[in-house]
Amino acid sequence: MTRELPYNPQPPRPPWGIRFPARKEQSTHQPIKRTPLPAEVALPLACGPAGLADCIAKPGDRVRTGQLIARTTTGVCVHATISGKVTSVEESAVAGGREACIHIKSDGRDEWIVPQTPIDALALSPQQICERIAASGIVGLGGALYPTADKLSVRRPISALLLNGAECEPYISCDEMLLREQPERVIAGARIMMRALSAPHAIIAIETDMPEARATLADLLADQGITDISVAVVTAKYPAGGERQLLELLTGTEVPTSGLPEDMGYVCQNVATAAAVADFFATGRPMVERIVTVTGNGVSQAANYVTRLGSSFRSVIEAAGGYNTDSVRLLMGGPMMGLHVADDQVPVTKATNCIVVAHPTELASPATEFPCIRCGECSDACPARLMPQFLLTACRAGDTDALTTLGVDACIECGCCDFACPSHINLTPLFVEGKAALAAKRLADSRAAAARARSELRDVRLEVGSASAFEDSDPQAPADDLSALLTRSGINNEQVRDAD
């Protein structure tokens, strides 16, 4: 009798989303390469959701590769990716703006900090595994940069670990090439993560347009007799690779807007993150590099390159043969959710999965915007099942009540509505602004409520003070009287804590 699987290994194509030309052929026709050691690196102190790291290294310090140079208050670590001298800690251009960065000039020796020895993950407890991963500097390499150790530190039963290899955006192929050429690293990382989660099963999700990766994974799992790690194949439709969308396709379960996949019994990690975990435990070396897809008609040798973090885009593009034309458009990430980059001196970060070096004619230019015709194409494409045409009206009117009712917080900013809109309305930027406005209103409301609670608490304390003719009373009486007055005033303990 065949065991019933807790997921669908080949789910049907979803009704939402967009089907794009893959445009991955350029970067998948040759094996993964390695860029030369950079002459200098710029390492941002911003660590995504973990916040800003505090500098440990100072200008003038000599550092070695793998040395801890900054750490956030939550324990996310930044390491030197080359050996050399710290030249400055200053604000520099990065993809999406400017951030404080640690600048290191290479000494050309790539001298690693010692010691580095393999770590037996299976001899460690789940908590110890998470502590080691946090110290390694590994974060989610799918782009969100969420601390990997935090995701693995769940305190509830997990049915399965979901490893996301479904690269649904055009151009990006770093995960596909990893699965094609080095699947054993992903399997080893999956084993360690499964132990950290006490998960009985792992699912590696790929797309239907990855036949080579599928065959390679199937052969490896069969050859090693692995039955607790399996492969699921989802449609090559954007954004099927989104964490919530992928979980919905595989299990038929929707994650609530206010919830997380772990609430449904699943933890999702990127396949490259799993490979980084495997590398760390195999070598003892923290994360200092990642695979980056370098592609587009504007670059000579499109391929996937193992690149040291902090390398400039220019140095990576030069390693890929340089520019094909004097006029290019640079993107970090894919054309849907990627960031336009104006300066090729910005550094490669842990979030840099792809550099698109596009010829000016390769990507569509902004079209003339027309009024909304209420056709509903945006709603049909929306993977979060929102009604963008109504959100548009609420955003333009600044109606935060309507934004709350319409669920703008559920928007994943995928851009499907923009692409589907026949009027060429840039909806996603408006929804980003709407989410920010709603968050600002909630913060203002929270502060007003705290101020009101402080005022009411002051009145209560004054009332207690004026009624304190407890000359004969027991010492506990004033506290009891204050508690009774707070109860009568409708002020709960949480409000008191906030007010204090």
XYZ file of C-alpha atoms in Angstrom:
500
model
C 0.000 0.000 0.000
C 1.413 3.409 -0.988
C 1.947 5.827 1.895
C -0.200 8.943 1.547
C 1.990 12.019 1.164
C 1.289 15.125 3.293
C 1.655 17.273 0.172
C 0.928 17.223 -3.554
C 4.161 16.364 -5.455
C 2.746 17.772 -8.691
C 0.128 20.418 -7.944
C -1.989 21.866 -10.775
C -1.346 25.281 -12.283
C -2.877 27.999 -10.081
C -5.511 30.404 -11.447
C -3.516 33.422 -10.246
C -0.172 34.722 -11.417
C 1.587 35.367 -14.721
C 3.352 33.031 -17.133
C 6.576 34.639 -18.409
C 9.253 33.571 -20.875
C 11.932 32.080 -18.601
C 14.956 33.812 -20.192
C 17.283 31.480 -18.287
C 19.017 29.877 -21.273
C 21.778 32.489 -21.348
C 22.998 31.704 -17.842
C 22.425 27.932 -17.730
C 24.397 26.790 -20.783
C 27.707 26.712 -18.879
C 28.731 25.478 -15.432
C 29.009 27.593 -12.298
C 32.195 29.674 -12.332
C 34.120 31.610 -9.713
C 35.029 35.297 -9.863
C 38.565 36.409 -8.945
C 39.274 37.657 -5.437
C 38.122 41.305 -5.313
C 40.621 44.101 -4.657
C 38.243 45.598 -2.112
C 34.837 44.947 -0.623
C 32.049 47.011 0.944
C 29.993 45.107 3.518
C 26.700 46.777 4.557
C 25.883 46.910 8.248
C 22.153 46.641 7.470
C 21.117 43.012 7.994
C 17.546 42.996 6.683
C 14.916 42.123 9.306
C 17.667 41.746 11.938
C 18.370 45.472 11.786
C 21.654 47.362 11.840
C 24.822 45.608 12.997
C 27.223 47.233 15.451
C 30.802 47.545 14.214
C 33.476 45.476 15.903
C 36.268 46.252 13.425
C 37.641 49.801 13.207
C 39.372 51.710 10.407
C 43.025 50.708 10.351
C 42.392 47.186 11.680
C 43.884 44.279 9.792
C 41.298 41.531 9.359
C 41.364 37.993 8.032
C 38.780 36.224 5.911
C 35.969 34.882 8.069
C 36.696 37.227 10.972
C 33.692 38.644 12.827
C 33.537 42.388 12.113
C 29.973 43.357 13.105
C 26.971 41.902 14.921
C 23.351 42.875 15.456
C 21.754 42.938 18.901
C 19.870 39.773 17.909
C 23.092 37.936 17.090
C 23.211 38.099 13.275
C 26.890 38.274 12.307
C 28.840 40.024 9.548
C 32.233 38.561 8.620
C 35.163 39.831 6.586
C 35.017 38.269 3.131
C 38.669 38.970 2.269
C 41.814 39.503 4.313
C 43.301 42.966 4.401
C 42.874 46.361 6.029
C 39.663 48.099 7.099
C 39.923 51.421 5.286
C 36.709 53.075 6.460
C 33.245 52.652 7.906
C 31.059 55.067 5.991
C 27.828 55.479 4.083
C 28.040 54.104 0.545
C 25.755 53.397 -2.390
C 23.986 50.045 -2.245
C 21.147 48.608 -4.291
C 18.083 50.581 -3.249
C 19.806 53.556 -1.624
C 22.725 54.302 0.687
C 23.830 52.462 3.830
C 26.726 52.382 6.259
C 29.335 49.890 5.029
C 32.634 48.477 6.268
C 35.231 48.906 3.518
C 38.138 46.460 3.364
C 41.099 46.629 0.986
C 42.517 43.210 0.074
C 46.087 42.201 0.850
C 45.822 39.578 -1.895
C 46.521 36.676 0.482
C 42.972 35.620 1.425
C 44.254 34.560 4.821
C 41.515 32.836 6.809
C 41.009 33.228 10.511
C 41.788 30.013 12.365
C 40.774 27.490 13.395
C 38.245 26.117 10.940
C 37.295 22.527 11.534
C 34.259 20.474 10.510
C 31.380 20.396 12.971
C 29.353 17.246 13.544
C 25.820 18.656 13.442
C 24.250 15.315 14.321
C 26.100 15.372 17.646
C 24.534 18.709 18.560
C 21.135 19.512 20.022
C 18.657 21.533 17.919
C 19.404 24.600 20.033
C 23.155 24.203 19.547
C 22.683 23.827 15.784
C 20.729 27.089 15.692
C 23.381 28.859 17.771
C 26.122 27.723 15.383
C 24.110 28.793 12.335
C 23.500 32.236 13.867
C 27.257 32.617 14.467
C 27.965 31.649 10.837
C 26.137 34.705 9.464
C 23.752 32.616 7.345
C 20.461 34.279 6.447
C 17.765 33.475 3.894
C 19.410 33.604 0.466
C 16.160 33.862 -1.470
C 16.319 37.628 -0.999
C 14.464 38.345 2.255
C 17.566 37.945 4.496
C 15.519 36.571 7.400
C 17.903 35.033 9.973
C 18.055 31.299 9.273
C 18.623 30.380 12.915
C 15.460 32.236 13.958
C 13.375 30.300 11.437
C 14.823 27.030 12.696
C 14.158 27.883 16.354
C 10.415 27.219 16.244
C 8.845 25.774 19.356
C 6.062 23.739 17.801
C 5.818 20.440 15.902
C 6.857 20.737 12.249
C 5.442 18.313 9.668
C 8.042 19.046 7.011
C 10.876 21.321 5.993
C 10.130 22.960 2.641
C 13.226 23.817 0.582
C 12.345 26.370 -2.053
C 14.126 25.940 -5.383
C 11.295 27.351 -7.490
C 12.824 30.378 -9.199
C 9.718 31.812 -10.779
C 11.129 35.177 -11.933
C 12.702 35.400 -15.382
C 16.526 35.443 -15.697
C 17.361 34.073 -12.214
C 18.968 30.604 -12.350
C 21.418 30.392 -9.409
C 19.268 27.899 -7.481
C 18.610 25.778 -10.570
C 22.338 25.505 -11.332
C 23.066 24.678 -7.686
C 20.562 21.824 -7.845
C 21.935 20.631 -11.171
C 25.597 20.614 -10.182
C 25.774 20.334 -6.387
C 22.591 18.684 -5.095
C 24.541 16.828 -2.411
C 25.160 20.166 -0.635
C 21.417 20.850 -0.547
C 20.667 17.351 0.764
C 23.331 17.679 3.482
C 21.930 21.046 4.536
C 18.413 19.639 4.557
C 19.534 16.911 6.975
C 20.971 19.473 9.403
C 17.884 21.680 9.206
C 15.589 18.694 9.711
C 17.470 17.865 12.898
C 17.203 21.468 14.116
C 13.435 21.370 13.521
C 12.901 17.723 14.540
C 11.080 17.493 11.199
C 10.418 13.982 9.864
C 10.363 14.988 6.204
C 11.827 17.522 3.762
C 10.389 18.592 0.398
C 12.549 20.181 -2.290
C 10.285 22.266 -4.544
C 11.362 22.988 -8.103
C 9.569 24.115 -11.259
C 8.415 22.237 -14.318
C 10.997 24.019 -16.483
C 13.901 22.517 -14.474
C 14.096 18.971 -15.956
C 17.852 18.630 -15.439
C 17.605 19.584 -11.762
C 14.697 17.200 -11.298
C 16.594 14.291 -12.854
C 19.755 15.014 -10.863
C 17.866 15.185 -7.565
C 15.866 12.035 -8.329
C 19.024 10.085 -9.177
C 20.829 11.235 -6.018
C 17.908 10.411 -3.731
C 17.491 6.978 -5.368
C 21.203 6.154 -5.289
C 21.459 6.992 -1.596
C 18.164 5.297 -0.708
C 16.773 8.504 0.808
C 13.053 8.307 1.540
C 12.507 11.175 3.987
C 13.535 13.844 1.465
C 11.476 14.138 -1.710
C 10.949 16.396 -4.705
C 7.811 18.336 -5.647
C 7.338 19.980 -9.036
C 5.227 23.131 -9.328
C 4.149 25.029 -12.410
C 6.539 27.587 -13.845
C 4.177 30.444 -13.157
C 5.074 33.619 -11.302
C 4.924 33.998 -8.268
C 4.603 30.270 -7.512
C 7.975 30.481 -5.771
C 6.684 32.814 -3.068
C 6.768 31.166 0.347
C 3.037 31.391 1.015
C 2.065 30.602 -2.574
C 4.350 27.567 -2.658
C 2.919 26.204 0.564
C -0.614 26.705 -0.745
C 0.190 24.839 -3.972
C 1.848 21.907 -2.205
C -0.553 21.460 0.706
C -3.749 23.253 -0.294
C -3.419 25.305 2.892
C -3.520 29.091 2.893
C -1.371 30.897 5.430
C -3.401 33.696 7.094
C -2.111 37.225 6.567
C -1.237 37.514 10.237
C 0.190 33.988 10.385
C 3.377 32.184 9.349
C 4.022 28.876 7.550
C 5.203 27.402 10.852
C 1.656 27.900 12.177
C 0.592 25.375 9.539
C 3.393 22.957 10.453
C 5.938 23.906 7.787
C 9.179 25.876 7.717
C 10.372 27.203 4.370
C 14.034 27.776 3.517
C 15.817 28.481 0.234
C 17.902 25.679 -1.319
C 20.954 27.967 -1.391
C 20.490 28.569 2.333
C 20.534 24.808 2.890
C 23.757 24.529 0.870
C 25.329 27.338 2.942
C 24.410 25.498 6.158
C 26.014 22.321 4.808
C 29.182 24.194 3.849
C 29.480 25.776 7.278
C 29.228 22.484 9.153
C 31.536 20.744 6.663
C 34.300 23.368 6.953
C 33.641 25.484 10.043
C 33.919 28.562 7.828
C 31.271 31.304 8.088
C 29.404 32.495 5.012
C 31.528 34.837 2.871
C 30.255 34.126 -0.656
C 27.211 33.142 -2.674
C 26.203 32.123 -6.210
C 25.028 35.071 -8.325
C 23.366 34.829 -11.744
C 24.939 37.364 -14.131
C 22.844 37.596 -17.270
C 21.175 39.800 -19.858
C 22.009 40.923 -23.389
C 24.330 43.592 -22.031
C 26.966 41.194 -20.637
C 29.413 39.068 -22.647
C 29.501 35.779 -20.697
C 26.217 35.213 -18.914
C 26.551 32.463 -16.320
C 26.373 31.805 -12.592
C 29.346 32.927 -10.518
C 30.461 32.153 -6.965
C 31.240 35.651 -5.728
C 32.663 37.053 -2.512
C 30.172 39.219 -0.645
C 30.992 42.905 -0.876
C 32.430 42.667 -4.407
C 31.267 45.497 -6.635
C 28.828 44.782 -9.441
C 31.466 46.148 -11.817
C 34.045 43.556 -10.734
C 31.535 40.725 -11.161
C 30.469 41.981 -14.606
C 34.132 42.260 -15.614
C 34.621 38.637 -14.567
C 31.686 37.822 -16.863
C 33.478 39.344 -19.853
C 32.370 42.916 -19.349
C 29.670 44.964 -21.024
C 28.475 44.278 -24.571
C 27.335 47.859 -25.051
C 27.942 51.295 -23.607
C 24.285 51.620 -22.634
C 22.784 49.125 -20.179
C 20.164 48.909 -17.454
C 21.194 47.137 -14.251
C 18.842 45.191 -12.003
C 19.533 43.364 -8.771
C 17.116 40.451 -8.798
C 14.503 39.768 -11.449
C 12.464 42.188 -13.550
C 9.375 41.869 -11.336
C 10.661 42.365 -7.774
C 14.233 43.414 -8.454
C 15.792 46.800 -7.755
C 17.036 49.166 -10.451
C 20.690 49.971 -9.861
C 22.172 53.195 -11.194
C 25.801 52.626 -10.151
C 27.810 49.456 -10.851
C 30.002 50.165 -7.817
C 27.279 48.912 -5.454
C 28.274 45.738 -3.571
C 27.045 42.177 -3.883
C 25.175 41.306 -0.669
C 23.582 38.168 0.720
C 20.366 39.292 -1.026
C 22.028 39.474 -4.466
C 20.823 36.378 -6.270
C 20.977 37.926 -9.748
C 22.504 40.823 -11.667
C 20.621 41.539 -14.885
C 22.742 43.529 -17.329
C 19.988 44.435 -19.759
C 20.278 46.083 -23.137
C 18.018 49.178 -23.171
C 15.606 47.440 -25.565
C 15.513 44.237 -23.508
C 13.177 45.429 -20.757
C 9.999 47.377 -21.405
C 10.093 51.097 -20.708
C 7.325 52.693 -18.609
C 4.188 53.095 -20.720
C 1.662 55.919 -20.671
C -0.826 55.441 -17.851
C -4.567 55.498 -18.595
C -7.562 55.538 -16.232
C -8.645 52.285 -14.600
C -11.407 50.589 -16.616
C -12.439 48.163 -13.827
C -11.718 45.150 -16.037
C -10.667 42.944 -13.114
C -7.492 41.626 -14.785
C -5.481 42.700 -11.739
C -7.748 40.744 -9.381
C -7.473 37.618 -11.527
C -3.668 37.810 -11.445
C -3.308 38.612 -7.721
C -1.880 35.619 -5.788
C -3.097 37.127 -2.502
C -6.656 37.294 -3.884
C -6.986 41.026 -3.294
C -8.966 43.544 -5.332
C -6.301 45.957 -6.587
C -8.807 48.143 -8.448
C -10.467 49.048 -5.139
C -7.162 49.316 -3.305
C -6.115 51.820 -5.959
C -9.020 54.106 -5.061
C -8.360 53.758 -1.329
C -4.643 54.511 -1.758
C -5.235 57.613 -3.831
C -7.821 58.851 -1.328
C -5.594 58.065 1.660
C -8.485 56.059 3.154
C -6.729 53.936 5.769
C -10.002 52.400 6.980
C -10.694 51.103 3.478
C -7.105 49.886 3.159
C -7.578 47.884 6.345
C -10.880 46.428 5.166
C -9.485 45.565 1.728
C -6.445 43.877 3.283
C -3.561 45.883 1.838
C -1.255 44.223 4.388
C -1.697 40.947 2.495
C -0.077 42.433 -0.632
C 3.216 40.635 -1.335
C 4.368 43.381 -3.752
C 4.901 40.868 -6.563
C 3.846 43.250 -9.360
C 1.408 40.844 -11.023
C -1.308 43.503 -10.988
C 1.007 46.008 -12.681
C 1.855 43.525 -15.418
C -1.776 42.504 -15.975
C -3.183 46.052 -16.016
C -4.138 47.098 -19.585
C -4.110 50.737 -18.439
C -0.438 50.459 -17.399
C -1.120 51.718 -13.870
C 1.799 51.233 -11.483
C -0.275 49.702 -8.726
C 2.396 48.076 -6.577
C 4.230 51.316 -5.626
C 0.878 52.773 -4.549
C 0.195 49.731 -2.370
C 3.652 50.000 -0.812
C 2.838 53.610 0.074
C -0.582 52.541 1.338
C 0.975 49.923 3.628
C 3.385 52.514 4.970
C 0.557 55.002 5.584
C -1.475 52.342 7.369
C 1.514 51.378 9.539
C 2.065 55.057 10.406
C -1.591 55.451 11.403
C -1.438 52.345 13.597
C 1.687 53.672 15.290
C 0.037 57.052 15.879
C -3.077 55.328 17.258
C -0.932 53.198 19.547
C 0.927 56.218 20.861
C -2.331 58.072 21.416
C -3.728 55.097 23.334
C -0.592 54.937 25.478
C -0.807 58.675 26.186
C -4.473 58.307 27.118
C -3.604 55.405 29.440
C -0.871 57.478 31.099
C -3.303 60.329 31.670
C -5.968 58.035 33.109
C -3.392 56.308 35.290
C -2.264 59.680 36.624
C -5.855 60.560 37.514
C -6.237 57.235 39.301
C -3.042 57.753 41.271
C -4.159 61.256 42.272
C -7.474 59.826 43.408
C -5.698 57.188 45.459
C -3.400 59.818 46.933
C -6.243 62.104 47.958
C -8.152 59.216 49.453
C -5.146 58.002 51.416
C -6.479 58.711 54.857
C -5.561 55.168 55.670
C -4.192 56.090 59.102
C -5.153 52.807 60.679
C -4.936 50.682 57.548
C -2.976 47.663 56.738
C -0.020 48.317 54.384
C -1.656 46.321 51.601
C -4.767 48.513 51.463
C -3.477 51.263 49.126
C -2.351 48.676 46.589
C -5.713 46.950 46.780
C -7.472 50.293 46.440
C -5.326 51.209 43.395
C -6.116 47.865 41.786
C -9.836 48.380 42.352
C -9.688 51.896 40.907
C -7.787 50.672 37.862
C -10.427 48.025 37.309
C -13.232 50.582 37.605
C -11.383 52.876 35.171
C -11.116 50.131 32.584
C -7.289 50.248 32.499
C -5.804 46.776 32.074
C -2.352 45.586 33.112
C -0.978 45.772 29.577
C -1.971 49.432 29.275
C -0.326 50.129 32.640
C 2.912 48.494 31.444
C 2.790 50.492 28.199
C 2.083 53.710 30.071
C 4.933 53.119 32.541
